[in-house]
mmCIF file with all atom_site columns, C-alpha atoms in Angstrom:
data_model
loop_
_atom_site.group_PDB
_atom_site.id
_atom_site.type_symbol
_atom_site.label_atom_id
_atom_site.label_alt_id
_atom_site.label_comp_id
_atom_site.label_asym_id
_atom_site.label_entity_id
_atom_site.label_seq_id
_atom_site.pdbx_PDB_ins_code
_atom_site.Cartn_x
_atom_site.Cartn_y
_atom_site.Cartn_z
_atom_site.occupancy
_atom_site.B_iso_or_equiv
_atom_site.pdbx_formal_charge
_atom_site.auth_seq_id
_atom_site.auth_comp_id
_atom_site.auth_asym_id
_atom_site.auth_atom_id
_atom_site.pdbx_PDB_model_num
ATOM 1  C CA . UNK A 1 1  ? -27.034 -8.130 5.608   1.00 45.00 ? 1457 UNK A CA 1
ATOM 2  C CA . UNK A 1 2  ? -25.592 -6.365 8.647   1.00 49.00 ? 1458 UNK A CA 1
ATOM 3  C CA . UNK A 1 3  ? -24.158 -9.673 9.892   1.00 54.00 ? 1459 UNK A CA 1
ATOM 4  C CA . UNK A 1 4  ? -22.038 -9.896 6.740   1.00 54.00 ? 1460 UNK A CA 1
ATOM 5  C CA . UNK A 1 5  ? -20.959 -6.254 6.476   1.00 54.00 ? 1461 UNK A CA 1
ATOM 6  C CA . UNK A 1 6  ? -19.611 -5.890 10.023  1.00 48.00 ? 1462 UNK A CA 1
ATOM 7  C CA . UNK A 1 7  ? -17.072 -8.766 9.793   1.00 55.00 ? 1463 UNK A CA 1
ATOM 8  C CA . UNK A 1 8  ? -15.974 -7.625 6.338   1.00 55.00 ? 1464 UNK A CA 1
ATOM 9  C CA . UNK A 1 9  ? -15.483 -4.055 7.569   1.00 50.00 ? 1465 UNK A CA 1
ATOM 10 C CA . UNK A 1 10 ? -13.533 -5.317 10.585  1.00 54.00 ? 1466 UNK A CA 1
ATOM 11 C CA . UNK A 1 11 ? -11.313 -7.435 8.335   1.00 57.00 ? 1467 UNK A CA 1
ATOM 12 C CA . UNK A 1 12 ? -10.614 -4.529 5.979   1.00 54.00 ? 1468 UNK A CA 1
ATOM 13 C CA . UNK A 1 13 ? -9.825  -2.187 8.861   1.00 51.00 ? 1469 UNK A CA 1
ATOM 14 C CA . UNK A 1 14 ? -7.458  -4.766 10.331  1.00 56.00 ? 1470 UNK A CA 1
ATOM 15 C CA . UNK A 1 15 ? -5.733  -5.202 6.991   1.00 51.00 ? 1471 UNK A CA 1
ATOM 16 C CA . UNK A 1 16 ? -5.253  -1.449 6.635   1.00 50.00 ? 1472 UNK A CA 1
ATOM 17 C CA . UNK A 1 17 ? -3.923  -1.039 10.160  1.00 48.00 ? 1473 UNK A CA 1
ATOM 18 C CA . UNK A 1 18 ? -1.566  -4.006 9.876   1.00 51.00 ? 1474 UNK A CA 1
ATOM 19 C CA . UNK A 1 19 ? -0.012  -2.499 6.728   1.00 52.00 ? 1475 UNK A CA 1
ATOM 20 C CA . UNK A 1 20 ? 0.774   0.796  8.419   1.00 50.00 ? 1476 UNK A CA 1
ATOM 21 C CA . UNK A 1 21 ? 1.784   -0.170 11.960  1.00 52.00 ? 1477 UNK A CA 1
ATOM 22 C CA . UNK A 1 22 ? 5.207   -1.624 12.701  1.00 50.00 ? 1478 UNK A CA 1
ATOM 23 C CA . UNK A 1 23 ? 5.416   -5.149 14.080  1.00 54.00 ? 1479 UNK A CA 1
ATOM 24 C CA . UNK A 1 24 ? 5.901   -5.553 17.823  1.00 59.00 ? 1480 UNK A CA 1
ATOM 25 C CA . UNK A 1 25 ? 9.591   -5.157 18.576  1.00 64.00 ? 1481 UNK A CA 1
ATOM 26 C CA . UNK A 1 26 ? 10.297  -3.923 15.046  1.00 73.00 ? 1482 UNK A CA 1
ATOM 27 C CA . UNK A 1 27 ? 12.446  -0.877 14.462  1.00 78.00 ? 1483 UNK A CA 1
ATOM 28 C CA . UNK A 1 28 ? 10.381  2.240  13.708  1.00 88.00 ? 1484 UNK A CA 1
ATOM 29 C CA . UNK A 1 29 ? 10.637  3.091  10.036  1.00 94.00 ? 1485 UNK A CA 1
ATOM 30 C CA . UNK A 1 30 ? 9.000   6.501  9.654   1.00 96.00 ? 1486 UNK A CA 1
ATOM 31 C CA . UNK A 1 31 ? 10.562  7.265  6.265   1.00 98.00 ? 1487 UNK A CA 1
ATOM 32 C CA . UNK A 1 32 ? 9.650   3.910  4.722   1.00 97.00 ? 1488 UNK A CA 1
ATOM 33 C CA . UNK A 1 33 ? 6.139   4.155  6.165   1.00 97.00 ? 1489 UNK A CA 1
ATOM 34 C CA . UNK A 1 34 ? 5.779   7.691  4.836   1.00 98.00 ? 1490 UNK A CA 1
ATOM 35 C CA . UNK A 1 35 ? 7.006   6.577  1.407   1.00 98.00 ? 1491 UNK A CA 1
ATOM 36 C CA . UNK A 1 36 ? 4.532   3.675  1.433   1.00 98.00 ? 1492 UNK A CA 1
ATOM 37 C CA . UNK A 1 37 ? 1.658   5.989  2.324   1.00 98.00 ? 1493 UNK A CA 1
ATOM 38 C CA . UNK A 1 38 ? 2.660   8.443  -0.421  1.00 98.00 ? 1494 UNK A CA 1
ATOM 39 C CA . UNK A 1 39 ? 2.872   5.676  -3.001  1.00 98.00 ? 1495 UNK A CA 1
ATOM 40 C CA . UNK A 1 40 ? -0.541  4.341  -1.994  1.00 98.00 ? 1496 UNK A CA 1
ATOM 41 C CA . UNK A 1 41 ? -1.973  7.871  -2.311  1.00 98.00 ? 1497 UNK A CA 1
ATOM 42 C CA . UNK A 1 42 ? -0.337  8.205  -5.742  1.00 98.00 ? 1498 UNK A CA 1
ATOM 43 C CA . UNK A 1 43 ? -1.870  4.891  -6.800  1.00 98.00 ? 1499 UNK A CA 1
ATOM 44 C CA . UNK A 1 44 ? -5.331  6.126  -5.779  1.00 98.00 ? 1500 UNK A CA 1
ATOM 45 C CA . UNK A 1 45 ? -4.868  9.326  -7.783  1.00 98.00 ? 1501 UNK A CA 1
ATOM 46 C CA . UNK A 1 46 ? -3.668  7.430  -10.855 1.00 98.00 ? 1502 UNK A CA 1
ATOM 47 C CA . UNK A 1 47 ? -6.607  5.044  -10.620 1.00 98.00 ? 1503 UNK A CA 1
ATOM 48 C CA . UNK A 1 48 ? -9.009  7.990  -10.547 1.00 98.00 ? 1504 UNK A CA 1
ATOM 49 C CA . UNK A 1 49 ? -7.320  9.855  -13.415 1.00 97.00 ? 1505 UNK A CA 1
ATOM 50 C CA . UNK A 1 50 ? -8.892  9.808  -16.868 1.00 97.00 ? 1506 UNK A CA 1
ATOM 51 C CA . UNK A 1 51 ? -7.594  7.072  -19.139 1.00 95.00 ? 1507 UNK A CA 1
ATOM 52 C CA . UNK A 1 52 ? -6.671  9.290  -22.101 1.00 95.00 ? 1508 UNK A CA 1
ATOM 53 C CA . UNK A 1 53 ? -2.941  9.413  -21.406 1.00 96.00 ? 1509 UNK A CA 1
ATOM 54 C CA . UNK A 1 54 ? -1.601  7.266  -24.251 1.00 97.00 ? 1510 UNK A CA 1
ATOM 55 C CA . UNK A 1 55 ? -0.828  4.329  -21.954 1.00 97.00 ? 1511 UNK A CA 1
ATOM 56 C CA . UNK A 1 56 ? 1.365   6.401  -19.635 1.00 98.00 ? 1512 UNK A CA 1
ATOM 57 C CA . UNK A 1 57 ? -1.148  6.322  -16.751 1.00 98.00 ? 1513 UNK A CA 1
ATOM 58 C CA . UNK A 1 58 ? -1.200  2.517  -16.891 1.00 97.00 ? 1514 UNK A CA 1
ATOM 59 C CA . UNK A 1 59 ? 2.603   2.367  -17.005 1.00 98.00 ? 1515 UNK A CA 1
ATOM 60 C CA . UNK A 1 60 ? 2.814   4.742  -14.038 1.00 98.00 ? 1516 UNK A CA 1
ATOM 61 C CA . UNK A 1 61 ? 0.360   2.512  -12.138 1.00 98.00 ? 1517 UNK A CA 1
ATOM 62 C CA . UNK A 1 62 ? 2.555   -0.483 -12.909 1.00 98.00 ? 1518 UNK A CA 1
ATOM 63 C CA . UNK A 1 63 ? 5.667   1.306  -11.599 1.00 98.00 ? 1519 UNK A CA 1
ATOM 64 C CA . UNK A 1 64 ? 3.873   2.593  -8.490  1.00 98.00 ? 1520 UNK A CA 1
ATOM 65 C CA . UNK A 1 65 ? 2.598   -0.916 -7.700  1.00 98.00 ? 1521 UNK A CA 1
ATOM 66 C CA . UNK A 1 66 ? 6.134   -2.285 -8.079  1.00 98.00 ? 1522 UNK A CA 1
ATOM 67 C CA . UNK A 1 67 ? 7.464   0.474  -5.813  1.00 98.00 ? 1523 UNK A CA 1
ATOM 68 C CA . UNK A 1 68 ? 4.805   -0.287 -3.178  1.00 98.00 ? 1524 UNK A CA 1
ATOM 69 C CA . UNK A 1 69 ? 5.831   -3.942 -3.160  1.00 98.00 ? 1525 UNK A CA 1
ATOM 70 C CA . UNK A 1 70 ? 9.537   -3.030 -2.971  1.00 98.00 ? 1526 UNK A CA 1
ATOM 71 C CA . UNK A 1 71 ? 8.951   -0.733 0.010   1.00 98.00 ? 1527 UNK A CA 1
ATOM 72 C CA . UNK A 1 72 ? 6.899   -3.419 1.774   1.00 98.00 ? 1528 UNK A CA 1
ATOM 73 C CA . UNK A 1 73 ? 9.675   -5.962 1.157   1.00 98.00 ? 1529 UNK A CA 1
ATOM 74 C CA . UNK A 1 74 ? 12.249  -3.487 2.485   1.00 97.00 ? 1530 UNK A CA 1
ATOM 75 C CA . UNK A 1 75 ? 10.246  -2.919 5.660   1.00 96.00 ? 1531 UNK A CA 1
ATOM 76 C CA . UNK A 1 76 ? 9.764   -6.654 6.106   1.00 95.00 ? 1532 UNK A CA 1
ATOM 77 C CA . UNK A 1 77 ? 13.458  -7.360 5.494   1.00 96.00 ? 1533 UNK A CA 1
ATOM 78 C CA . UNK A 1 78 ? 14.509  -4.788 8.075   1.00 94.00 ? 1534 UNK A CA 1
ATOM 79 C CA . UNK A 1 79 ? 12.018  -6.136 10.612  1.00 93.00 ? 1535 UNK A CA 1
ATOM 80 C CA . UNK A 1 80 ? 13.353  -9.682 10.181  1.00 92.00 ? 1536 UNK A CA 1
ATOM 81 C CA . UNK A 1 81 ? 17.024  -8.692 10.314  1.00 90.00 ? 1537 UNK A CA 1
ATOM 82 C CA . UNK A 1 82 ? 17.120  -6.448 13.376  1.00 79.00 ? 1538 UNK A CA 1
#
């Protein structure tokens, strides 16, 4: 069991780190990174919230997920074009 868990944990840690650290030679983007972190925190909170919100929690999750993707695309675009 331990042989399976360690590689999975290493993969997940690498995925988390790669999403928050800028690429080598990329322009630092502290505001975009901060926005991404805030949106990911908001997504966690919405996922943990009770579901009795008349569909508004789900809609907010949808918008937050779209915003996360837009911020990631913006960071990626800037890294490719500088």
